Amino acid sequence: MEPVIDDQRLKPILEKVERGERLNFADGVTMYRSSDILSIGYMANLVRERMHGDITYFNVNRHINPTDVCVASCRLCAFGKRAKDPKAYTMSLEEVWHKAGEGYSEAVTEFHIVGGLHPELSLDWFCQMLRGLKERFPQVHLKAFTMVEVAFLAQRAKISIRETLRKLIDAGVDSLPGGGAEIFSESVRRIICDHKIDGSEWLKTAQTAHELGLKSNCTMLYGHIETDEDRVDHLVKLREVQDKTGGFVTFIPLAFHPDNTALHHIPKTTGFLDLKSIAIARLMLDNIPHVKAYWIMMTPKIAQIALRFGADDIDGTVVEEKIYHDAGATTSQGLRRGDLLRLIREAGRVPMERDTLYRPVERTETAFTVLV
Ligand code: V47
């Protein structure tokens, strides 16, 4: 049955999607300018079901943020603090290792580790941290350090990014998370995160990681001062790197949370933009296998609906989240495995627990096995 398309500008895009043809920059902008969210969602769902059927992935993970001390002072961020700020914290190695084992009742398969750009913590300190985690939790995948942190550690150690990544891999890094990409437009970056590496350095660091055999995720921060063109340009740039490396596993659109940031005057994103961002990402990023509806950022309610708008992943149990909660997120800090199963099943999808690299996980009460 032919879908009813309200916005006739979407007709040629639908024809391309039905033929499995790549969408171009103008198609992306047309979709962002359209209010016909049901047609955009229909197309994204078509692609999502072509790629994954009803399967919806989740994982049992724990976030660890070893420090919030950060030299960058990005306007978009409520998490980073100056070293002398009385509210700033930096964990000792023992505290990181203790935190890793704390607060969950089910065996986690992934530690997601990111933090501020600390002026004094060295690459060696982080390598020691990784080695200690691997020693204590050998079965847990370490998804650690954004491209921004990798580039900062390289600069501090006065060695290349490639060499830094080699050392991190040797110490136990298994993959990299997708944060810090923000939006690649330089004029926007200058306002929201002017002390961070620029967009081309982020992409180059990702490419180097992929060349060394590491998989990574990628993100886009939207809902601040970027234009529709900036958003589509960001997606196209990720797609170009992916054509070369195939190293991106999952794309996660991240809605800007303004509270407690220097950009607190910007209104929060709407459910409409959140769903459109998931759907347009699914449609534009034809070479990235997974699109994640990060429930912490979208709320479990919108993330659940996103499972019918292009997303095939709802992220994980998380346990303790700081970056979004410092910026005013009202979601809980963690969900239990059973909560994720319910959200997915009620959306009419089939839940599949995965490890970080999307291998199925089977578990008993206290242990898990990754099926390879
Ligand atoms: O790097 C910071 C963004 C990212 C704010 O790879 C903000 O699986 C909104 O990258 N409002 C961290 N966003 C989160 C992240 C992530 C989350 C879940 C899964 C994965 C993955 C990655 O959040 C930061 C930055 O881009 N961010 N401050 C803010 N006020």
Tab-separated table of C-alpha atoms and ligand atoms in Angstrom:
chain	number	residue	atom	x	y	z
A	1	MET	CA	0.000	0.000	0.000
A	2	GLU	CA	1.350	3.447	-0.972
A	3	PRO	CA	1.904	5.729	2.021
A	4	VAL	CA	0.064	9.048	2.127
A	5	ILE	CA	2.678	11.777	1.734
A	6	ASP	CA	1.467	15.182	2.951
A	7	ASP	CA	4.545	17.135	1.916
A	8	GLN	CA	4.955	16.623	-1.836
A	9	ARG	CA	8.644	17.680	-1.645
A	10	LEU	CA	9.272	14.338	0.042
A	11	LYS	CA	7.935	12.278	-2.901
A	12	PRO	CA	11.247	12.087	-4.838
A	13	ILE	CA	13.036	11.234	-1.579
A	14	LEU	CA	10.607	8.393	-0.920
A	15	GLU	CA	11.262	7.068	-4.431
A	16	LYS	CA	15.004	7.078	-3.748
A	17	VAL	CA	14.506	5.345	-0.394
A	18	GLU	CA	12.349	2.673	-2.028
A	19	ARG	CA	15.068	2.098	-4.662
A	20	GLY	CA	17.766	1.995	-1.940
A	21	GLU	CA	19.521	5.020	-3.446
A	22	ARG	CA	21.820	7.296	-1.451
A	23	LEU	CA	20.246	10.616	-0.403
A	24	ASN	CA	22.135	13.852	-1.063
A	25	PHE	CA	22.724	17.055	0.902
A	26	ALA	CA	19.630	18.770	-0.566
A	27	ASP	CA	17.447	15.786	0.418
A	28	GLY	CA	18.671	16.094	3.994
A	29	VAL	CA	17.875	19.810	4.129
A	30	THR	CA	14.436	19.236	2.553
A	31	MET	CA	13.600	16.728	5.284
A	32	TYR	CA	14.778	19.037	8.079
A	33	ARG	CA	12.593	21.824	6.573
A	34	SER	CA	9.531	19.583	6.365
A	35	SER	CA	6.923	19.179	9.102
A	36	ASP	CA	5.633	15.927	7.621
A	37	ILE	CA	7.127	13.889	10.427
A	38	LEU	CA	5.015	10.817	9.716
A	39	SER	CA	6.342	10.545	6.148
A	40	ILE	CA	9.933	11.045	7.293
A	41	GLY	CA	9.362	8.469	10.029
A	42	TYR	CA	7.784	6.067	7.539
A	43	MET	CA	10.852	6.253	5.303
A	44	ALA	CA	13.279	5.865	8.198
A	45	ASN	CA	11.319	2.900	9.517
A	46	LEU	CA	11.454	1.285	6.083
A	47	VAL	CA	15.251	1.497	6.122
A	48	ARG	CA	15.475	0.416	9.760
A	49	GLU	CA	13.344	-2.674	9.142
A	50	ARG	CA	15.284	-3.470	5.964
A	51	MET	CA	18.490	-3.443	8.025
A	52	HIS	CA	17.370	-4.936	11.341
A	53	GLY	CA	13.773	-6.176	11.066
A	54	ASP	CA	12.158	-5.850	14.491
A	55	ILE	CA	15.364	-6.396	16.455
A	56	THR	CA	16.112	-3.633	18.952
A	57	TYR	CA	19.437	-3.643	20.713
A	58	PHE	CA	20.344	-2.639	24.256
A	59	ASN	CA	23.222	-3.340	26.577
A	60	VAL	CA	24.000	-3.630	30.254
A	61	ASN	CA	26.621	-0.994	30.831
A	62	ARG	CA	27.979	1.452	33.357
A	63	HIS	CA	29.204	4.987	32.787
A	64	ILE	CA	32.335	6.103	34.647
A	65	ASN	CA	33.534	9.722	34.593
A	66	PRO	CA	36.930	9.758	36.353
A	67	THR	CA	37.083	13.565	36.518
A	68	ASP	CA	35.028	16.627	35.634
A	69	VAL	CA	38.063	18.921	35.713
A	70	CYS	CA	38.386	20.371	32.230
A	71	VAL	CA	40.605	23.019	30.657
A	72	ALA	CA	38.179	23.589	27.779
A	73	SER	CA	35.242	25.626	29.268
A	74	CYS	CA	32.882	24.849	26.383
A	75	ARG	CA	29.743	26.972	26.436
A	76	LEU	CA	27.622	23.919	25.654
A	77	CYS	CA	28.748	21.984	28.699
A	78	ALA	CA	27.559	21.957	32.319
A	79	PHE	CA	29.794	19.056	33.345
A	80	GLY	CA	33.346	20.422	33.011
A	81	LYS	CA	34.743	22.444	35.947
A	82	ARG	CA	37.923	24.420	36.562
A	83	ALA	CA	40.460	22.595	38.807
A	84	LYS	CA	40.015	25.204	41.562
A	85	ASP	CA	36.212	24.964	41.555
A	86	PRO	CA	35.222	23.563	44.977
A	87	LYS	CA	32.621	21.362	43.260
A	88	ALA	CA	35.176	19.756	40.899
A	89	TYR	CA	36.238	16.161	41.505
A	90	THR	CA	38.979	13.822	40.352
A	91	MET	CA	38.913	10.167	41.348
A	92	SER	CA	42.030	8.317	42.428
A	93	LEU	CA	42.836	5.136	40.488
A	94	GLU	CA	41.463	3.095	43.402
A	95	GLU	CA	38.238	5.118	43.302
A	96	VAL	CA	37.799	4.446	39.570
A	97	TRP	CA	38.345	0.723	40.087
A	98	HIS	CA	35.958	0.722	43.063
A	99	LYS	CA	33.307	2.742	41.187
A	100	ALA	CA	33.449	0.237	38.312
A	101	GLY	CA	32.251	-2.543	40.591
A	102	GLU	CA	29.658	-0.490	42.432
A	103	GLY	CA	25.911	-0.082	42.115
A	104	TYR	CA	24.702	-2.773	39.766
A	105	SER	CA	23.043	-6.090	40.333
A	106	GLU	CA	23.628	-7.521	36.867
A	107	ALA	CA	27.014	-8.228	35.301
A	108	VAL	CA	27.823	-5.320	32.979
A	109	THR	CA	29.356	-5.996	29.586
A	110	GLU	CA	30.676	-2.454	28.988
A	111	PHE	CA	32.279	0.416	30.860
A	112	HIS	CA	31.685	3.724	29.051
A	113	ILE	CA	34.496	5.972	30.318
A	114	VAL	CA	34.759	9.668	29.476
A	115	GLY	CA	35.779	12.759	31.404
A	116	GLY	CA	37.073	16.314	31.301
A	117	LEU	CA	40.393	17.411	29.776
A	118	HIS	CA	42.365	17.337	33.007
A	119	PRO	CA	45.543	19.457	32.908
A	120	GLU	CA	47.511	17.047	35.088
A	121	LEU	CA	46.304	13.496	34.513
A	122	SER	CA	48.786	11.939	32.083
A	123	LEU	CA	48.431	9.327	29.383
A	124	ASP	CA	50.341	6.954	31.697
A	125	TRP	CA	47.772	7.530	34.469
A	126	PHE	CA	44.925	6.608	32.099
A	127	CYS	CA	46.851	3.554	30.841
A	128	GLN	CA	47.268	2.445	34.448
A	129	MET	CA	43.541	2.997	35.001
A	130	LEU	CA	42.723	0.814	31.972
A	131	ARG	CA	45.135	-1.939	33.021
A	132	GLY	CA	43.627	-1.977	36.509
A	133	LEU	CA	40.106	-2.267	35.083
A	134	LYS	CA	41.113	-5.106	32.751
A	135	GLU	CA	42.767	-6.920	35.642
A	136	ARG	CA	39.672	-6.630	37.828
A	137	PHE	CA	36.977	-6.979	35.123
A	138	PRO	CA	38.608	-8.948	32.269
A	139	GLN	CA	35.246	-9.764	30.652
A	140	VAL	CA	34.067	-6.130	30.410
A	141	HIS	CA	34.540	-4.150	27.157
A	142	LEU	CA	36.259	-0.786	27.711
A	143	LYS	CA	34.668	1.894	25.511
A	144	ALA	CA	36.763	4.835	26.586
A	145	PHE	CA	37.861	8.358	25.593
A	146	THR	CA	36.264	10.583	22.975
A	147	MET	CA	38.334	11.785	19.991
A	148	VAL	CA	38.705	15.062	21.905
A	149	GLU	CA	40.256	13.312	24.913
A	150	VAL	CA	42.545	11.224	22.674
A	151	ALA	CA	43.809	14.362	20.894
A	152	PHE	CA	44.334	16.127	24.252
A	153	LEU	CA	46.263	13.182	25.727
A	154	ALA	CA	48.437	13.089	22.589
A	155	GLN	CA	49.164	16.802	22.844
A	156	ARG	CA	50.039	16.509	26.546
A	157	ALA	CA	52.293	13.483	25.979
A	158	LYS	CA	53.860	15.233	22.943
A	159	ILE	CA	53.350	12.195	20.732
A	160	SER	CA	51.162	11.605	17.672
A	161	ILE	CA	47.522	10.633	17.837
A	162	ARG	CA	48.396	7.306	16.235
A	163	GLU	CA	51.009	6.586	18.915
A	164	THR	CA	48.592	7.632	21.680
A	165	LEU	CA	45.924	5.313	20.342
A	166	ARG	CA	48.471	2.463	20.151
A	167	LYS	CA	49.321	2.973	23.828
A	168	LEU	CA	45.638	3.080	24.821
A	169	ILE	CA	44.942	-0.101	22.865
A	170	ASP	CA	47.930	-1.782	24.495
A	171	ALA	CA	46.566	-0.776	27.924
A	172	GLY	CA	43.105	-2.206	27.195
A	173	VAL	CA	40.887	0.192	25.230
A	174	ASP	CA	38.491	-1.895	23.134
A	175	SER	CA	36.592	0.870	21.303
A	176	LEU	CA	35.891	4.608	21.440
A	177	PRO	CA	32.596	6.338	22.288
A	178	GLY	CA	31.121	8.903	19.918
A	179	GLY	CA	31.151	12.094	21.996
A	180	GLY	CA	32.793	15.439	21.368
A	181	ALA	CA	31.838	15.655	17.686
A	182	GLU	CA	29.241	18.359	18.496
A	183	ILE	CA	28.664	19.964	15.102
A	184	PHE	CA	31.471	20.217	12.544
A	185	SER	CA	30.581	23.729	11.279
A	186	GLU	CA	33.537	25.887	12.338
A	187	SER	CA	31.506	29.058	12.859
A	188	VAL	CA	29.154	27.234	15.266
A	189	ARG	CA	32.005	25.398	16.966
A	190	ARG	CA	33.724	28.715	17.665
A	191	ILE	CA	30.707	29.713	19.755
A	192	ILE	CA	29.693	26.492	21.487
A	193	CYS	CA	33.069	24.776	22.054
A	194	ASP	CA	35.891	27.033	20.940
A	195	HIS	CA	38.622	25.300	22.986
A	196	LYS	CA	38.031	21.871	21.501
A	197	ILE	CA	39.760	20.294	18.497
A	198	ASP	CA	38.101	21.390	15.274
A	199	GLY	CA	35.780	19.222	13.214
A	200	SER	CA	38.421	18.038	10.773
A	201	GLU	CA	40.701	16.965	13.649
A	202	TRP	CA	37.802	15.029	15.200
A	203	LEU	CA	37.219	13.244	11.890
A	204	LYS	CA	40.957	12.626	11.361
A	205	THR	CA	41.290	11.147	14.860
A	206	ALA	CA	38.334	8.843	14.184
A	207	GLN	CA	39.867	7.785	10.885
A	208	THR	CA	43.210	7.028	12.571
A	209	ALA	CA	41.461	4.969	15.252
A	210	HIS	CA	39.621	2.995	12.593
A	211	GLU	CA	42.864	2.417	10.667
A	212	LEU	CA	44.327	0.887	13.836
A	213	GLY	CA	41.384	-1.519	14.001
A	214	LEU	CA	39.351	0.247	16.693
A	215	LYS	CA	35.633	0.649	16.158
A	216	SER	CA	33.980	3.830	17.391
A	217	ASN	CA	30.634	5.546	17.657
A	218	CYS	CA	29.800	9.020	16.401
A	219	THR	CA	27.409	11.729	17.556
A	220	MET	CA	25.912	15.076	16.579
A	221	LEU	CA	24.856	17.715	19.088
A	222	TYR	CA	21.747	19.514	17.806
A	223	GLY	CA	19.191	22.012	19.098
A	224	HIS	CA	21.484	24.970	19.880
A	225	ILE	CA	22.532	27.549	17.249
A	226	GLU	CA	23.163	25.278	14.280
A	227	THR	CA	21.240	25.528	10.997
A	228	ASP	CA	19.592	22.725	9.037
A	229	GLU	CA	22.529	22.931	6.606
A	230	ASP	CA	25.027	22.507	9.485
A	231	ARG	CA	23.209	19.354	10.579
A	232	VAL	CA	23.190	17.802	7.133
A	233	ASP	CA	26.813	18.816	6.507
A	234	HIS	CA	27.727	17.015	9.748
A	235	LEU	CA	25.955	13.827	8.669
A	236	VAL	CA	27.517	13.910	5.200
A	237	LYS	CA	31.019	14.350	6.672
A	238	LEU	CA	30.515	11.302	8.924
A	239	ARG	CA	29.233	9.337	5.930
A	240	GLU	CA	32.344	10.266	3.919
A	241	VAL	CA	34.706	8.970	6.621
A	242	GLN	CA	32.599	5.835	6.941
A	243	ASP	CA	32.905	5.213	3.194
A	244	LYS	CA	36.688	5.129	3.710
A	245	THR	CA	36.978	3.196	6.988
A	246	GLY	CA	33.751	1.368	7.883
A	247	GLY	CA	34.761	1.960	11.518
A	248	PHE	CA	31.675	3.724	12.876
A	249	VAL	CA	29.285	1.294	14.521
A	250	THR	CA	26.529	3.542	15.861
A	251	PHE	CA	25.358	7.101	15.380
A	252	ILE	CA	23.767	8.882	18.342
A	253	PRO	CA	22.025	12.243	17.833
A	254	LEU	CA	22.383	14.236	21.074
A	255	ALA	CA	19.822	16.927	21.958
A	256	PHE	CA	21.343	19.988	23.565
A	257	HIS	CA	20.421	20.398	27.260
A	258	PRO	CA	20.837	24.101	28.138
A	259	ASP	CA	20.447	24.184	31.944
A	260	ASN	CA	23.550	25.316	33.870
A	261	THR	CA	25.446	26.057	30.652
A	262	ALA	CA	26.509	29.435	29.252
A	263	LEU	CA	23.791	28.898	26.620
A	264	HIS	CA	20.964	28.508	29.149
A	265	HIS	CA	18.808	31.028	27.222
A	266	ILE	CA	18.346	28.497	24.393
A	267	PRO	CA	15.062	26.572	24.707
A	268	LYS	CA	15.132	22.795	25.098
A	269	THR	CA	14.570	20.701	21.984
A	270	THR	CA	11.071	19.440	21.209
A	271	GLY	CA	9.965	15.853	20.738
A	272	PHE	CA	9.353	16.724	17.105
A	273	LEU	CA	12.972	17.716	16.454
A	274	ASP	CA	14.252	14.748	18.472
A	275	LEU	CA	12.275	12.271	16.363
A	276	LYS	CA	13.154	14.024	13.111
A	277	SER	CA	16.858	13.910	14.029
A	278	ILE	CA	16.710	10.143	14.567
A	279	ALA	CA	14.802	9.568	11.335
A	280	ILE	CA	16.928	11.850	9.131
A	281	ALA	CA	20.104	10.278	10.524
A	282	ARG	CA	18.800	6.809	9.631
A	283	LEU	CA	18.025	7.996	6.123
A	284	MET	CA	21.261	9.916	5.463
A	285	LEU	CA	23.730	7.530	7.139
A	286	ASP	CA	23.155	4.576	4.831
A	287	ASN	CA	26.583	3.118	5.676
A	288	ILE	CA	26.446	3.261	9.501
A	289	PRO	CA	24.808	0.108	10.848
A	290	HIS	CA	23.069	1.426	13.967
A	291	VAL	CA	21.187	4.539	15.104
A	292	LYS	CA	20.762	4.869	18.853
A	293	ALA	CA	17.936	6.599	20.724
A	294	TYR	CA	19.846	7.446	23.908
A	295	TRP	CA	17.036	7.287	26.487
A	296	ILE	CA	18.908	9.432	29.034
A	297	MET	CA	18.961	12.294	26.562
A	298	MET	CA	15.542	11.788	24.896
A	299	THR	CA	13.611	10.448	27.897
A	300	PRO	CA	12.483	6.815	27.844
A	301	LYS	CA	9.104	7.920	26.387
A	302	ILE	CA	10.507	9.596	23.268
A	303	ALA	CA	13.263	6.959	22.907
A	304	GLN	CA	10.560	4.292	22.794
A	305	ILE	CA	8.710	6.082	19.985
A	306	ALA	CA	12.041	6.564	18.184
A	307	LEU	CA	12.158	2.767	17.800
A	308	ARG	CA	9.492	3.269	15.098
A	309	PHE	CA	11.248	6.328	13.609
A	310	GLY	CA	14.547	4.745	12.550
A	311	ALA	CA	16.339	3.815	15.785
A	312	ASP	CA	17.345	0.187	16.363
A	313	ASP	CA	19.121	0.708	19.699
A	314	ILE	CA	18.039	2.269	23.005
A	315	ASP	CA	21.463	2.298	24.757
A	316	GLY	CA	21.933	0.647	28.136
A	317	THR	CA	21.398	0.536	31.867
A	318	VAL	CA	24.014	3.326	32.394
A	319	VAL	CA	23.643	3.203	36.245
A	320	GLU	CA	25.038	6.688	36.952
A	321	GLU	CA	25.002	9.545	34.410
A	322	LYS	CA	26.537	12.956	35.008
A	323	ILE	CA	26.942	14.934	31.753
A	324	TYR	CA	23.203	15.274	31.014
A	325	HIS	CA	22.130	15.446	34.632
A	326	ASP	CA	24.495	18.369	35.283
A	327	ALA	CA	22.752	20.058	32.308
A	328	GLY	CA	19.267	19.572	33.715
A	329	ALA	CA	18.161	16.135	32.487
A	330	THR	CA	15.162	14.971	34.474
A	331	THR	CA	15.409	11.309	33.459
A	332	SER	CA	16.552	8.783	36.048
A	333	GLN	CA	20.285	8.065	36.242
A	334	GLY	CA	19.923	4.443	35.271
A	335	LEU	CA	17.376	1.870	34.144
A	336	ARG	CA	17.309	-1.813	34.940
A	337	ARG	CA	17.506	-4.442	32.249
A	338	GLY	CA	13.817	-5.284	32.825
A	339	ASP	CA	12.782	-1.646	32.216
A	340	LEU	CA	14.586	-1.622	28.853
A	341	LEU	CA	12.932	-4.919	27.866
A	342	ARG	CA	9.509	-3.476	28.638
A	343	LEU	CA	10.085	-0.292	26.625
A	344	ILE	CA	11.232	-2.309	23.622
A	345	ARG	CA	8.480	-4.956	23.802
A	346	GLU	CA	5.720	-2.376	24.191
A	347	ALA	CA	6.968	-0.719	20.997
A	348	GLY	CA	6.295	-4.046	19.255
A	349	ARG	CA	9.988	-4.741	18.779
A	350	VAL	CA	12.129	-7.734	19.681
A	351	PRO	CA	14.779	-6.949	22.302
A	352	MET	CA	18.278	-8.281	21.856
A	353	GLU	CA	20.938	-7.742	24.471
A	354	ARG	CA	24.223	-6.971	22.721
A	355	ASP	CA	27.803	-6.351	23.688
A	356	THR	CA	29.443	-3.103	22.532
A	357	LEU	CA	30.175	-4.570	19.096
A	358	TYR	CA	26.612	-5.892	18.673
A	359	ARG	CA	27.351	-9.545	19.340
A	360	PRO	CA	24.354	-11.163	21.080
A	361	VAL	CA	24.695	-11.687	24.825
A	362	GLU	CA	23.075	-14.502	26.749
A	363	ARG	CA	22.860	-14.224	30.500
A	364	THR	CA	21.916	-15.972	33.680
A	365	GLU	CA	21.206	-14.114	36.958
A	366	THR	CA	24.869	-13.427	37.661
A	367	ALA	CA	26.903	-14.024	34.505
A	368	PHE	CA	26.812	-13.454	30.763
A	369	THR	CA	28.189	-15.067	27.623
A	370	VAL	CA	28.907	-13.206	24.411
A	371	LEU	CA	27.822	-15.366	21.490
A	372	VAL	CA	30.391	-15.150	18.692
B	1	V47	O1	30.665	14.619	24.277
B	1	V47	C1	27.879	17.765	26.617
B	1	V47	C2	27.468	16.082	24.757
B	1	V47	C3	28.440	14.051	24.959
B	1	V47	C4	25.925	18.627	26.781
B	1	V47	O2	29.204	6.480	22.167
B	1	V47	C5	25.910	17.629	25.824
B	1	V47	O3	27.676	5.075	22.832
B	1	V47	C6	23.719	17.988	25.465
B	1	V47	O4	28.796	11.213	23.725
B	1	V47	N1	23.667	18.994	26.365
B	1	V47	C7	28.564	12.875	25.913
B	1	V47	N2	24.814	17.307	25.164
B	1	V47	C8	27.528	11.809	25.628
B	1	V47	C9	27.973	10.879	24.532
B	1	V47	C10	27.380	9.528	24.430
B	1	V47	C11	26.254	9.226	25.154
B	1	V47	C12	25.740	7.930	25.065
B	1	V47	C13	26.343	6.962	24.301
B	1	V47	C14	27.496	7.284	23.604
B	1	V47	C15	28.179	6.225	22.808
B	1	V47	C16	28.016	8.575	23.652
B	1	V47	O5	27.335	14.807	25.346
B	1	V47	C17	29.555	15.044	24.953
B	1	V47	C18	28.894	16.205	24.257
B	1	V47	O6	28.861	15.979	22.887
B	1	V47	N3	27.121	17.122	25.744
B	1	V47	N4	27.163	18.694	27.283
B	1	V47	C19	24.727	19.357	27.041
B	1	V47	N5	24.694	20.359	27.892
